[in-house]
Tab-separated table of C-alpha atoms in Angstrom:
chain	number	residue	atom	x	y	z
A	1	UNK	CA	-21.930	-46.277	31.557
A	2	UNK	CA	-21.813	-42.957	29.727
A	3	UNK	CA	-18.454	-41.231	29.679
A	4	UNK	CA	-18.056	-38.031	31.659
A	5	UNK	CA	-18.922	-35.041	29.491
A	6	UNK	CA	-20.646	-37.179	26.864
A	7	UNK	CA	-24.249	-36.247	26.128
A	8	UNK	CA	-26.736	-39.066	26.687
A	9	UNK	CA	-28.303	-40.435	23.554
A	10	UNK	CA	-31.905	-39.491	22.959
A	11	UNK	CA	-34.078	-42.147	21.355
A	12	UNK	CA	-35.143	-41.079	17.887
A	13	UNK	CA	-38.846	-40.513	17.398
A	14	UNK	CA	-40.505	-43.281	15.370
A	15	UNK	CA	-41.077	-42.268	11.757
A	16	UNK	CA	-44.553	-41.013	10.999
A	17	UNK	CA	-46.519	-43.345	8.740
A	18	UNK	CA	-46.873	-42.163	5.157
A	19	UNK	CA	-50.063	-42.125	3.104
A	20	UNK	CA	-49.758	-45.667	1.741
A	21	UNK	CA	-51.536	-47.495	4.631
A	22	UNK	CA	-54.496	-45.135	4.409
A	23	UNK	CA	-54.658	-45.245	0.627
A	24	UNK	CA	-54.528	-49.041	0.792
A	25	UNK	CA	-57.404	-49.066	3.270
A	26	UNK	CA	-59.366	-46.664	1.052
A	27	UNK	CA	-58.792	-49.015	-1.902
A	28	UNK	CA	-60.203	-51.898	0.125
A	29	UNK	CA	-63.171	-49.700	1.019
A	30	UNK	CA	-63.786	-48.940	-2.669
A	31	UNK	CA	-63.644	-52.648	-3.480
A	32	UNK	CA	-66.136	-53.417	-0.713
A	33	UNK	CA	-68.407	-50.590	-1.906
A	34	UNK	CA	-68.285	-51.923	-5.472
A	35	UNK	CA	-69.171	-55.415	-4.218
A	36	UNK	CA	-72.056	-53.999	-2.193
A	37	UNK	CA	-73.432	-52.212	-5.237
A	38	UNK	CA	-73.015	-55.355	-7.349
A	39	UNK	CA	-74.959	-57.433	-4.817
A	40	UNK	CA	-77.579	-54.732	-4.109
A	41	UNK	CA	-77.888	-52.516	-7.233
A	42	UNK	CA	-80.304	-50.164	-5.459
A	43	UNK	CA	-77.418	-49.031	-3.212
A	44	UNK	CA	-75.119	-46.634	-5.151
A	45	UNK	CA	-71.411	-47.325	-4.818
A	46	UNK	CA	-70.695	-43.840	-3.475
A	47	UNK	CA	-73.319	-44.221	-0.766
A	48	UNK	CA	-71.857	-47.574	0.234
A	49	UNK	CA	-68.369	-46.019	0.376
A	50	UNK	CA	-69.440	-43.371	2.914
A	51	UNK	CA	-71.235	-45.922	5.080
A	52	UNK	CA	-68.278	-48.313	5.014
A	53	UNK	CA	-65.876	-45.529	5.935
A	54	UNK	CA	-68.130	-44.534	8.812
A	55	UNK	CA	-68.251	-48.159	9.977
A	56	UNK	CA	-64.462	-48.555	9.728
A	57	UNK	CA	-64.000	-45.554	12.016
A	58	UNK	CA	-66.019	-47.203	14.783
A	59	UNK	CA	-65.404	-50.966	14.516
A	60	UNK	CA	-63.036	-52.124	17.284
A	61	UNK	CA	-59.680	-53.130	15.874
A	62	UNK	CA	-60.122	-51.303	12.584
A	63	UNK	CA	-60.763	-48.047	14.438
A	64	UNK	CA	-57.215	-47.988	15.831
A	65	UNK	CA	-55.800	-48.310	12.310
A	66	UNK	CA	-58.105	-45.590	10.956
A	67	UNK	CA	-57.129	-43.152	13.724
A	68	UNK	CA	-53.449	-44.128	13.588
A	69	UNK	CA	-51.394	-45.497	10.715
A	70	UNK	CA	-54.073	-44.950	8.078
A	71	UNK	CA	-55.066	-41.404	9.084
A	72	UNK	CA	-52.674	-39.556	6.757
A	73	UNK	CA	-53.650	-41.564	3.679
A	74	UNK	CA	-57.374	-41.343	4.404
A	75	UNK	CA	-57.082	-37.578	4.802
A	76	UNK	CA	-55.228	-37.429	1.491
A	77	UNK	CA	-57.990	-39.441	-0.174
A	78	UNK	CA	-60.693	-37.200	1.265
A	79	UNK	CA	-59.025	-34.082	-0.154
A	80	UNK	CA	-56.845	-34.789	-3.197
A	81	UNK	CA	-58.836	-37.640	-4.705
A	82	UNK	CA	-62.039	-35.689	-4.153
A	83	UNK	CA	-60.599	-32.837	-6.221
A	84	UNK	CA	-59.623	-35.146	-9.079
A	85	UNK	CA	-63.076	-36.701	-9.033
A	86	UNK	CA	-64.736	-33.271	-9.235
A	87	UNK	CA	-62.575	-32.367	-12.244
A	88	UNK	CA	-63.646	-35.535	-14.074
A	89	UNK	CA	-67.264	-34.882	-13.088
A	90	UNK	CA	-67.187	-32.020	-15.601
A	91	UNK	CA	-66.979	-34.548	-18.438
A	92	UNK	CA	-70.526	-35.669	-17.638
A	93	UNK	CA	-71.927	-32.283	-18.607
A	94	UNK	CA	-72.117	-30.377	-21.895
A	95	UNK	CA	-73.697	-27.055	-22.734
A	96	UNK	CA	-75.926	-28.737	-25.318
A	97	UNK	CA	-77.423	-30.935	-22.594
A	98	UNK	CA	-78.245	-27.909	-20.465
A	99	UNK	CA	-79.771	-25.930	-23.333
A	100	UNK	CA	-81.745	-28.984	-24.400
A	101	UNK	CA	-83.706	-28.850	-21.147
A	102	UNK	CA	-85.458	-25.656	-22.199
A	103	UNK	CA	-85.411	-22.324	-20.420
A	104	UNK	CA	-88.419	-23.116	-18.248
A	105	UNK	CA	-86.727	-26.185	-16.771
A	106	UNK	CA	-83.433	-24.312	-16.358
A	107	UNK	CA	-85.253	-21.550	-14.457
A	108	UNK	CA	-86.986	-24.161	-12.293
A	109	UNK	CA	-83.656	-25.807	-11.401
A	110	UNK	CA	-82.044	-22.469	-10.540
A	111	UNK	CA	-85.013	-21.607	-8.340
A	112	UNK	CA	-84.771	-24.930	-6.505
A	113	UNK	CA	-81.034	-24.485	-5.957
A	114	UNK	CA	-81.446	-20.912	-4.659
A	115	UNK	CA	-84.359	-21.719	-2.328
A	116	UNK	CA	-82.670	-24.821	-0.916
A	117	UNK	CA	-79.267	-23.192	-0.483
A	118	UNK	CA	-80.352	-19.974	1.215
A	119	UNK	CA	-83.142	-21.611	3.220
A	120	UNK	CA	-80.894	-24.358	4.593
A	121	UNK	CA	-78.007	-21.973	5.298
A	122	UNK	CA	-80.280	-19.540	7.162
A	123	UNK	CA	-81.940	-22.301	9.174
A	124	UNK	CA	-78.603	-23.923	10.087
A	125	UNK	CA	-77.285	-20.639	11.439
A	126	UNK	CA	-80.494	-20.051	13.409
A	127	UNK	CA	-80.064	-23.524	14.931
A	128	UNK	CA	-76.552	-22.599	16.050
A	129	UNK	CA	-74.641	-25.294	14.171
A	130	UNK	CA	-70.892	-24.762	14.567
A	131	UNK	CA	-68.286	-23.739	12.012
A	132	UNK	CA	-69.042	-24.168	8.339
A	133	UNK	CA	-71.693	-26.869	8.811
A	134	UNK	CA	-74.685	-24.672	7.806
A	135	UNK	CA	-72.913	-23.577	4.617
A	136	UNK	CA	-71.685	-27.054	3.664
A	137	UNK	CA	-74.997	-28.790	4.375
A	138	UNK	CA	-76.817	-26.149	2.322
A	139	UNK	CA	-74.370	-26.706	-0.532
A	140	UNK	CA	-74.697	-30.484	-0.447
A	141	UNK	CA	-78.492	-30.423	-0.491
A	142	UNK	CA	-78.808	-27.789	-3.196
A	143	UNK	CA	-76.113	-28.897	-5.682
A	144	UNK	CA	-74.641	-32.392	-5.804
A	145	UNK	CA	-74.034	-33.874	-2.392
A	146	UNK	CA	-70.507	-34.740	-1.300
A	147	UNK	CA	-68.805	-33.344	-4.409
A	148	UNK	CA	-70.231	-29.878	-3.773
A	149	UNK	CA	-69.361	-30.061	-0.083
A	150	UNK	CA	-65.760	-30.906	-0.950
A	151	UNK	CA	-65.546	-28.008	-3.410
A	152	UNK	CA	-67.027	-25.333	-1.154
A	153	UNK	CA	-65.029	-26.452	1.894
A	154	UNK	CA	-61.877	-25.413	0.042
A	155	UNK	CA	-62.898	-21.736	-0.060
A	156	UNK	CA	-64.184	-21.333	3.498
A	157	UNK	CA	-60.849	-20.188	4.913
A	158	UNK	CA	-61.315	-22.300	8.051
A	159	UNK	CA	-58.504	-24.156	9.770
A	160	UNK	CA	-57.790	-27.549	8.214
A	161	UNK	CA	-58.883	-29.624	11.215
A	162	UNK	CA	-62.188	-27.774	11.533
A	163	UNK	CA	-62.729	-27.924	7.772
A	164	UNK	CA	-62.270	-31.704	7.703
A	165	UNK	CA	-64.603	-32.153	10.682
A	166	UNK	CA	-67.384	-30.018	9.216
A	167	UNK	CA	-67.046	-31.608	5.772
A	168	UNK	CA	-67.217	-35.118	7.226
A	169	UNK	CA	-70.348	-34.353	9.261
A	170	UNK	CA	-72.042	-32.686	6.284
A	171	UNK	CA	-71.218	-35.547	3.908
A	172	UNK	CA	-72.556	-38.120	6.359
A	173	UNK	CA	-75.851	-36.234	6.759
A	174	UNK	CA	-76.386	-35.551	3.054
A	175	UNK	CA	-75.545	-39.146	2.159
A	176	UNK	CA	-77.981	-40.500	4.730
A	177	UNK	CA	-80.853	-38.347	3.456
A	178	UNK	CA	-80.027	-39.105	-0.172
A	179	UNK	CA	-80.088	-42.802	0.617
A	180	UNK	CA	-83.499	-42.477	2.266
A	181	UNK	CA	-84.756	-40.690	-0.860
A	182	UNK	CA	-84.039	-43.811	-2.931
A	183	UNK	CA	-86.672	-45.669	-0.923
A	184	UNK	CA	-89.129	-42.862	-0.145
A	185	UNK	CA	-89.554	-40.926	-3.400
A	186	UNK	CA	-90.765	-43.832	-5.587
A	187	UNK	CA	-93.486	-44.512	-3.026
A	188	UNK	CA	-94.748	-40.934	-3.451
A	189	UNK	CA	-95.023	-40.920	-7.247
A	190	UNK	CA	-98.588	-42.268	-7.293
A	191	UNK	CA	-99.992	-40.263	-4.356
A	192	UNK	CA	-98.501	-37.037	-5.773
A	193	UNK	CA	-99.961	-37.699	-9.225
A	194	UNK	CA	-96.677	-37.533	-11.145
A	195	UNK	CA	-96.262	-39.234	-14.491
A	196	UNK	CA	-92.931	-40.882	-15.294
A	197	UNK	CA	-91.352	-37.810	-16.937
A	198	UNK	CA	-92.431	-35.539	-14.086
A	199	UNK	CA	-91.148	-38.017	-11.520
A	200	UNK	CA	-87.778	-38.133	-13.276
A	201	UNK	CA	-87.464	-34.332	-13.207
A	202	UNK	CA	-88.534	-34.301	-9.555
A	203	UNK	CA	-85.877	-36.871	-8.642
A	204	UNK	CA	-83.210	-34.972	-10.574
A	205	UNK	CA	-84.121	-31.691	-8.878
A	206	UNK	CA	-84.391	-32.990	-5.313
A	207	UNK	CA	-81.996	-35.928	-4.774
A	208	UNK	CA	-78.413	-35.036	-3.899
A	209	UNK	CA	-75.827	-37.349	-5.455
A	210	UNK	CA	-75.835	-38.399	-9.124
A	211	UNK	CA	-75.763	-42.094	-8.223
A	212	UNK	CA	-78.687	-41.649	-5.854
A	213	UNK	CA	-80.635	-39.855	-8.585
A	214	UNK	CA	-80.065	-42.796	-10.925
A	215	UNK	CA	-81.121	-45.310	-8.280
A	216	UNK	CA	-84.296	-43.312	-7.538
A	217	UNK	CA	-85.411	-42.451	-11.078
A	218	UNK	CA	-84.791	-45.835	-12.667
A	219	UNK	CA	-87.810	-47.208	-10.807
A	220	UNK	CA	-90.016	-45.249	-13.248
A	221	UNK	CA	-88.319	-46.436	-16.442
A	222	UNK	CA	-85.743	-45.280	-18.969
A	223	UNK	CA	-87.573	-42.073	-19.904
A	224	UNK	CA	-87.753	-40.904	-16.311
A	225	UNK	CA	-84.086	-41.796	-15.832
A	226	UNK	CA	-83.017	-39.685	-18.817
A	227	UNK	CA	-84.928	-36.611	-17.611
A	228	UNK	CA	-83.626	-37.100	-14.074
A	229	UNK	CA	-79.974	-37.220	-15.131
A	230	UNK	CA	-80.293	-34.117	-17.320
A	231	UNK	CA	-81.941	-32.103	-14.544
A	232	UNK	CA	-79.359	-33.348	-12.056
A	233	UNK	CA	-76.477	-32.354	-14.327
A	234	UNK	CA	-78.009	-28.902	-14.597
A	235	UNK	CA	-77.697	-28.645	-10.822
A	236	UNK	CA	-74.084	-29.816	-11.125
A	237	UNK	CA	-73.451	-26.970	-13.583
A	238	UNK	CA	-74.283	-24.484	-10.817
A	239	UNK	CA	-71.338	-25.800	-8.766
A	240	UNK	CA	-68.680	-23.528	-10.276
A	241	UNK	CA	-70.602	-20.219	-10.009
A	242	UNK	CA	-71.694	-21.102	-6.472
A	243	UNK	CA	-68.103	-21.787	-5.383
A	244	UNK	CA	-66.994	-18.512	-6.969
A	245	UNK	CA	-69.799	-16.589	-5.239
A	246	UNK	CA	-69.006	-18.133	-1.843
A	247	UNK	CA	-65.314	-17.431	-2.390
A	248	UNK	CA	-66.008	-13.765	-3.211
A	249	UNK	CA	-68.210	-13.340	-0.144
A	250	UNK	CA	-65.770	-14.982	2.251
A	251	UNK	CA	-62.787	-13.199	0.726
A	252	UNK	CA	-64.469	-9.836	1.306
A	253	UNK	CA	-65.164	-10.854	4.892
A	254	UNK	CA	-61.562	-11.980	5.339
A	255	UNK	CA	-60.292	-8.684	3.934
A	256	UNK	CA	-62.388	-6.840	6.483
A	257	UNK	CA	-60.924	-9.002	9.274
A	258	UNK	CA	-57.362	-9.072	7.940
A	259	UNK	CA	-56.141	-7.219	11.005
A	260	UNK	CA	-57.259	-10.187	13.083
A	261	UNK	CA	-55.067	-12.520	11.020
A	262	UNK	CA	-57.881	-14.419	9.358
A	263	UNK	CA	-56.719	-16.629	6.488
A	264	UNK	CA	-57.794	-15.335	3.091
A	265	UNK	CA	-59.737	-18.023	1.207
A	266	UNK	CA	-59.109	-18.661	-2.491
A	267	UNK	CA	-61.554	-17.147	-4.950
A	268	UNK	CA	-61.823	-20.228	-7.161
A	269	UNK	CA	-59.870	-23.415	-6.394
A	270	UNK	CA	-57.807	-24.814	-9.234
A	271	UNK	CA	-59.798	-28.040	-9.371
A	272	UNK	CA	-63.060	-26.105	-9.853
A	273	UNK	CA	-61.411	-24.362	-12.797
A	274	UNK	CA	-60.516	-27.861	-14.019
A	275	UNK	CA	-64.182	-28.843	-13.698
A	276	UNK	CA	-65.146	-25.887	-15.923
A	277	UNK	CA	-62.441	-26.877	-18.393
A	278	UNK	CA	-63.774	-30.436	-18.601
A	279	UNK	CA	-67.286	-29.111	-19.269
A	280	UNK	CA	-65.836	-27.057	-22.135
A	281	UNK	CA	-63.980	-30.102	-23.485
A	282	UNK	CA	-67.124	-32.251	-23.358
A	283	UNK	CA	-69.107	-29.490	-25.092
A	284	UNK	CA	-66.821	-29.636	-28.138
A	285	UNK	CA	-68.063	-33.142	-28.944
A	286	UNK	CA	-64.516	-34.239	-29.773
A	287	UNK	CA	-64.117	-36.685	-26.872
A	288	UNK	CA	-64.758	-40.296	-27.983
A	289	UNK	CA	-67.458	-42.224	-26.172
A	290	UNK	CA	-64.951	-44.835	-25.003
A	291	UNK	CA	-62.831	-42.125	-23.368
A	292	UNK	CA	-65.900	-40.718	-21.628
A	293	UNK	CA	-66.744	-44.170	-20.294
A	294	UNK	CA	-63.214	-44.626	-18.918
A	295	UNK	CA	-63.303	-41.147	-17.347
A	296	UNK	CA	-66.711	-41.907	-15.824
A	297	UNK	CA	-65.445	-45.081	-14.165
A	298	UNK	CA	-62.313	-43.295	-12.940
A	299	UNK	CA	-64.397	-40.460	-11.533
A	300	UNK	CA	-66.620	-42.871	-9.614
A	301	UNK	CA	-63.622	-44.753	-8.176
A	302	UNK	CA	-61.897	-41.533	-7.116
A	303	UNK	CA	-65.025	-40.170	-5.449
A	304	UNK	CA	-65.657	-43.519	-3.748
A	305	UNK	CA	-62.148	-43.479	-2.244
A	306	UNK	CA	-62.608	-39.848	-1.183
A	307	UNK	CA	-65.985	-40.527	0.418
A	308	UNK	CA	-64.599	-43.542	2.257
A	309	UNK	CA	-61.913	-41.239	3.660
A	310	UNK	CA	-64.479	-38.609	4.660
A	311	UNK	CA	-66.698	-41.240	6.256
A	312	UNK	CA	-63.729	-42.522	8.247
A	313	UNK	CA	-63.158	-38.999	9.593
A	314	UNK	CA	-66.569	-38.883	11.292
A	315	UNK	CA	-66.418	-39.353	15.058
A	316	UNK	CA	-69.941	-40.192	16.194
A	317	UNK	CA	-69.346	-39.628	19.945
A	318	UNK	CA	-68.211	-36.064	19.222
A	319	UNK	CA	-71.501	-35.390	17.427
A	320	UNK	CA	-73.591	-35.810	20.575
A	321	UNK	CA	-73.601	-32.046	21.201
A	322	UNK	CA	-75.034	-31.115	17.802
A	323	UNK	CA	-76.351	-34.430	16.512
A	324	UNK	CA	-79.991	-33.570	17.163
A	325	UNK	CA	-79.705	-30.172	15.524
A	326	UNK	CA	-77.847	-31.599	12.529
A	327	UNK	CA	-80.536	-34.252	12.038
A	328	UNK	CA	-83.300	-31.645	12.370
A	329	UNK	CA	-81.618	-29.413	9.793
A	330	UNK	CA	-81.215	-32.360	7.426
A	331	UNK	CA	-84.909	-33.236	7.717
A	332	UNK	CA	-86.008	-29.629	7.178
A	333	UNK	CA	-83.695	-29.202	4.191
A	334	UNK	CA	-85.000	-32.448	2.716
A	335	UNK	CA	-88.580	-31.168	2.999
A	336	UNK	CA	-87.581	-27.843	1.428
A	337	UNK	CA	-85.781	-29.295	-1.600
A	338	UNK	CA	-88.475	-31.926	-2.200
A	339	UNK	CA	-91.333	-29.448	-1.799
A	340	UNK	CA	-89.852	-26.643	-3.899
A	341	UNK	CA	-88.793	-29.020	-6.677
A	342	UNK	CA	-92.250	-30.654	-6.696
A	343	UNK	CA	-93.873	-27.256	-7.123
A	344	UNK	CA	-91.396	-26.397	-9.867
A	345	UNK	CA	-92.096	-29.602	-11.770
A	346	UNK	CA	-95.837	-28.930	-11.660
A	347	UNK	CA	-95.333	-25.358	-12.930
A	348	UNK	CA	-93.090	-26.448	-15.814
A	349	UNK	CA	-95.449	-29.280	-16.719
């Protein structure tokens, strides 16, 4: 019995779980994605990571862990580890590689990026997709898939919950279409009359993620693979100026709406500046090949953990309202990037 005048004790709230359970689950997801790629080499590890994260969010039993104890760590993986992976992605690119493509190819890649980005963004807004989904889907299709989506989402100025939702939906769509490209594009090489070098450039200009480009182009041999990777890395090089341009546009819009209390987005996130710095470091030629190999493996592991976290954030039942429109936009954007890049490859020769 409580004494008279003594306040009753209030049960302390249970401590909130830290990031370790979610990071541990993401590590298991990366291991499973690596095993999937080892067993089925045609499936890139990053693609497998997204799919496994999506499955974990909907499998009974695991779903409760994903939405509960593991949520904080998975969210951390989807944001912080994604940023680290983007920084290391800069070590894959040097200015010599870009200049070695020739100005005609560089102009073709820039044209493909511009047509895909603005066409997809315009169409997504006409379809009435919510939030930042039109912008993020356009970015993923035109640049480098999930990495570009993660970078641009940081400068949108949206609320964190909405930003995570839109990024997760966009990553899932872009990953699905990139995975389909691995199977579809090689079947079109003969009917479209492309030789191996042209097919490699087409794959590099139209497929989203670097791993998916490799899986697609390798079907036509080592020469096609080399051209594909160079063209793809040229698209990656557009990431930093695109993020800066989006940041400038949204910052001006936020300034105009400052009276309404709209959050002012950053002009250029720190990790994008890190990406530029890594490109500069790689361009010096001073980084040993062994160090580049280690950085490449680390970058793939970090992005795999981040994509598992983003996949786990997708809630399929909540997509029923816009699922049809999202799928239609993905199909249209796929046709645009494949068609424009095909025309560009034929013009360059």
